[in-house]
Amino acid sequence: MAGEEGARRNPVTLTEEQARRMLAEVNDVIRAGEEMRALRAEMIKIFVGYGWTQDKIARLTDMSQPAVSKQVTKYALDDPPSPVELSLDQHDAPWLEGRLWGLAEEISETFDGTARCTRHVNAVARGRKRFTPQSVDELRRLVEEDLRLRRAELPGGYREAYDEISRGLDVPSKAVATTTAPASVRRALACRIQRDRLRGDA
């Protein structure tokens, strides 16, 4: 009987469901890493378009000089990248989504991770959520709830930014981005610029 009890406690193999749960987070991290590497490569292309030196790019990206040189040489053979406009006043969906992401990150940090949008923001950062129409709508609802619940604690600029972003997402503009930069790059740029603007750094 003792042998039978031990066998029950120590299954010989994992079930498929157990394996799926174990690997889900690992796969998310791997996927996020691949996406971040691709984003970094696209950002390097933009830096090349700015005319930045390889030393500066290596310092900013925390990459080795040979690795940067290899990418810079590759991009130098391509057509020069279109300049990326950095004004917040742009209305294509990736740019607006990036602004929403930046606003949500600022709200989350302002309240030390207790904001309603924090879990969503963390999931985006870990690659566990993508920018789909459904996830963007979810993030909008969470941000709006935080703005309503914490109105007295947040600067008015947060609400103004949200209203502008929300109007743009509700009524998609027919204008197209004036750059060939991928959506992921435009989101990342808009996120950073929106955060700096909210902090008064821009």
C-alpha positions as CSV (number, residue, x, y, z in Angstrom):
1,M,0.0,0.0,0.0
2,A,2.8,2.4,0.8
3,G,4.1,1.9,-2.8
4,E,0.7,2.7,-4.3
5,E,0.4,5.8,-2.1
6,G,3.9,7.0,-3.2
7,A,3.0,6.5,-6.9
8,R,-0.1,8.6,-6.4
9,R,1.9,11.4,-4.8
10,N,4.7,11.3,-7.4
11,P,3.2,11.1,-10.9
12,V,5.6,9.8,-13.6
13,T,4.7,12.5,-16.1
14,L,3.2,16.0,-16.1
15,T,-0.2,16.5,-17.6
16,E,-0.5,18.6,-20.7
17,E,-2.4,21.3,-18.7
18,Q,0.4,21.4,-16.0
19,A,3.0,21.8,-18.7
20,R,1.0,24.5,-20.4
21,R,0.7,26.5,-17.1
22,M,4.4,26.1,-16.3
23,L,5.6,27.3,-19.7
24,A,3.1,30.1,-20.2
25,E,5.1,32.7,-18.4
26,V,8.4,31.4,-19.9
27,N,7.0,31.8,-23.4
28,D,5.7,35.3,-22.6
29,V,9.2,36.3,-21.4
30,I,10.8,34.8,-24.5
31,R,8.3,36.5,-26.8
32,A,8.7,39.8,-25.1
33,G,12.5,39.5,-25.4
34,E,12.2,38.9,-29.1
35,E,9.9,41.8,-29.5
36,M,12.2,44.1,-27.6
37,R,15.2,43.1,-29.7
38,A,13.2,43.9,-32.8
39,L,12.1,47.2,-31.4
40,R,15.7,48.1,-30.5
41,A,16.8,47.3,-34.0
42,E,14.1,49.6,-35.5
43,M,15.1,52.3,-33.0
44,I,18.8,52.0,-34.2
45,K,17.5,52.6,-37.7
46,I,15.9,55.8,-36.6
47,F,19.1,56.9,-34.8
48,V,21.0,56.3,-38.0
49,G,18.5,58.5,-39.7
50,Y,19.3,61.2,-37.2
51,G,22.9,61.0,-38.1
52,W,24.0,59.8,-34.7
53,T,27.5,58.3,-34.3
54,Q,28.0,54.6,-33.7
55,D,29.6,55.4,-30.3
56,K,26.5,57.3,-29.2
57,I,24.2,54.5,-30.4
58,A,26.3,51.8,-28.7
59,R,26.1,53.8,-25.4
60,L,22.4,54.4,-25.6
61,T,21.5,50.8,-26.5
62,D,24.1,49.2,-24.2
63,M,25.4,47.2,-27.2
64,S,28.9,46.4,-28.3
65,Q,30.5,48.6,-30.9
66,P,30.8,45.7,-33.4
67,A,27.1,44.8,-33.0
68,V,26.1,48.4,-33.6
69,S,28.5,48.7,-36.5
70,K,26.9,45.6,-38.1
71,Q,23.4,47.1,-37.9
72,V,24.5,50.6,-39.0
73,T,26.2,49.1,-42.0
74,K,23.1,47.2,-42.9
75,Y,20.9,50.2,-42.7
76,A,23.3,52.4,-44.6
77,L,22.8,50.1,-47.6
78,D,19.0,50.6,-47.4
79,D,17.1,53.7,-48.3
80,P,17.5,56.4,-45.7
81,P,14.7,56.1,-43.1
82,S,11.9,58.7,-43.3
83,P,12.2,61.3,-40.5
84,V,10.0,60.5,-37.5
85,E,7.9,63.5,-36.3
86,L,7.9,63.8,-32.6
87,S,5.0,66.1,-32.0
88,L,2.2,64.7,-29.8
89,D,-0.3,66.1,-32.2
90,Q,-0.5,63.0,-34.5
91,H,-3.6,60.9,-35.0
92,D,-2.7,57.5,-36.4
93,A,-3.8,54.6,-34.1
94,P,-0.3,53.4,-33.0
95,W,0.7,56.9,-32.0
96,L,-2.5,57.4,-29.9
97,E,-2.1,53.9,-28.4
98,G,1.4,54.8,-27.4
99,R,0.2,58.0,-25.8
100,L,-2.5,56.0,-23.9
101,W,0.2,53.6,-22.7
102,G,2.4,56.4,-21.5
103,L,-0.5,58.0,-19.6
104,A,-1.3,54.7,-18.0
105,E,2.3,54.2,-16.9
106,E,2.5,57.6,-15.4
107,I,-0.8,57.0,-13.4
108,S,0.5,53.6,-12.3
109,E,3.8,55.1,-11.0
110,T,2.1,58.1,-9.4
111,F,0.1,55.7,-7.2
112,D,2.9,53.2,-6.5
113,G,1.3,50.4,-8.5
114,T,-2.1,50.7,-6.8
115,A,-3.9,52.2,-9.8
116,R,-6.6,50.2,-11.6
117,C,-4.5,50.2,-14.8
118,T,-1.3,48.8,-13.1
119,R,-1.9,45.1,-13.9
120,H,-2.6,46.0,-17.6
121,V,0.5,48.2,-17.8
122,N,2.7,45.4,-16.3
123,A,1.3,42.9,-18.7
124,V,2.2,45.1,-21.6
125,A,5.7,45.6,-20.3
126,R,6.1,41.8,-19.9
127,G,4.8,41.1,-23.4
128,R,1.7,39.3,-22.0
129,K,-0.7,41.8,-23.6
130,R,-0.6,43.0,-27.2
131,F,-2.1,46.2,-28.6
132,T,-5.4,44.9,-30.1
133,P,-8.6,46.8,-30.3
134,Q,-9.9,44.8,-27.3
135,S,-6.9,45.4,-25.1
136,V,-6.8,49.1,-26.0
137,D,-10.5,49.4,-25.1
138,E,-9.7,47.6,-21.8
139,L,-6.8,50.0,-21.0
140,R,-9.0,53.0,-21.8
141,R,-11.6,51.8,-19.4
142,L,-9.1,51.3,-16.6
143,V,-7.4,54.7,-17.2
144,E,-10.7,56.4,-17.2
145,E,-11.7,54.8,-14.0
146,D,-8.4,55.9,-12.4
147,L,-8.9,59.4,-13.6
148,R,-12.4,59.4,-12.1
149,L,-11.5,57.9,-8.8
150,R,-8.3,59.9,-8.3
151,R,-9.3,63.1,-9.9
152,A,-8.4,65.2,-6.9
153,E,-4.9,63.7,-6.7
154,L,-3.9,64.0,-10.4
155,P,-2.9,67.2,-12.3
156,G,-5.5,68.4,-14.8
157,G,-3.2,67.7,-17.7
158,Y,-3.7,64.0,-17.2
159,R,-7.4,64.3,-17.9
160,E,-6.8,66.6,-20.8
161,A,-4.4,64.2,-22.4
162,Y,-6.8,61.3,-22.0
163,D,-9.7,63.3,-23.5
164,E,-7.5,64.1,-26.5
165,I,-6.3,60.5,-26.9
166,S,-9.9,59.2,-26.5
167,R,-11.3,61.5,-29.1
168,G,-8.7,60.4,-31.6
169,L,-9.3,56.7,-31.0
170,D,-13.1,57.2,-31.2
171,V,-12.9,59.0,-34.5
172,P,-10.0,57.5,-36.5
173,S,-8.2,60.0,-38.6
174,K,-7.8,59.5,-42.3
175,A,-4.4,61.0,-42.1
176,V,-1.5,58.5,-42.4
177,A,1.8,58.6,-40.6
178,T,4.5,60.4,-42.5
179,T,7.1,57.7,-41.7
180,T,7.6,54.1,-42.5
181,A,8.5,53.3,-38.9
182,P,6.7,50.2,-37.6
183,A,3.7,50.6,-35.3
184,S,5.7,49.3,-32.3
185,V,8.3,52.0,-32.8
186,R,5.6,54.7,-33.0
187,R,3.9,53.4,-29.9
188,A,7.2,53.4,-28.0
189,L,8.1,57.0,-29.1
190,A,4.6,58.3,-28.3
191,C,4.7,56.6,-24.9
192,R,8.0,58.3,-24.0
193,I,7.1,61.7,-25.3
194,Q,3.7,61.6,-23.6
195,R,5.3,60.7,-20.3
196,D,7.9,63.5,-20.6
197,R,5.1,65.9,-21.5
198,L,3.1,65.0,-18.4
199,R,6.2,65.4,-16.3
200,G,6.9,68.8,-17.8
201,D,10.2,67.5,-19.3
202,A,9.3,68.4,-22.9
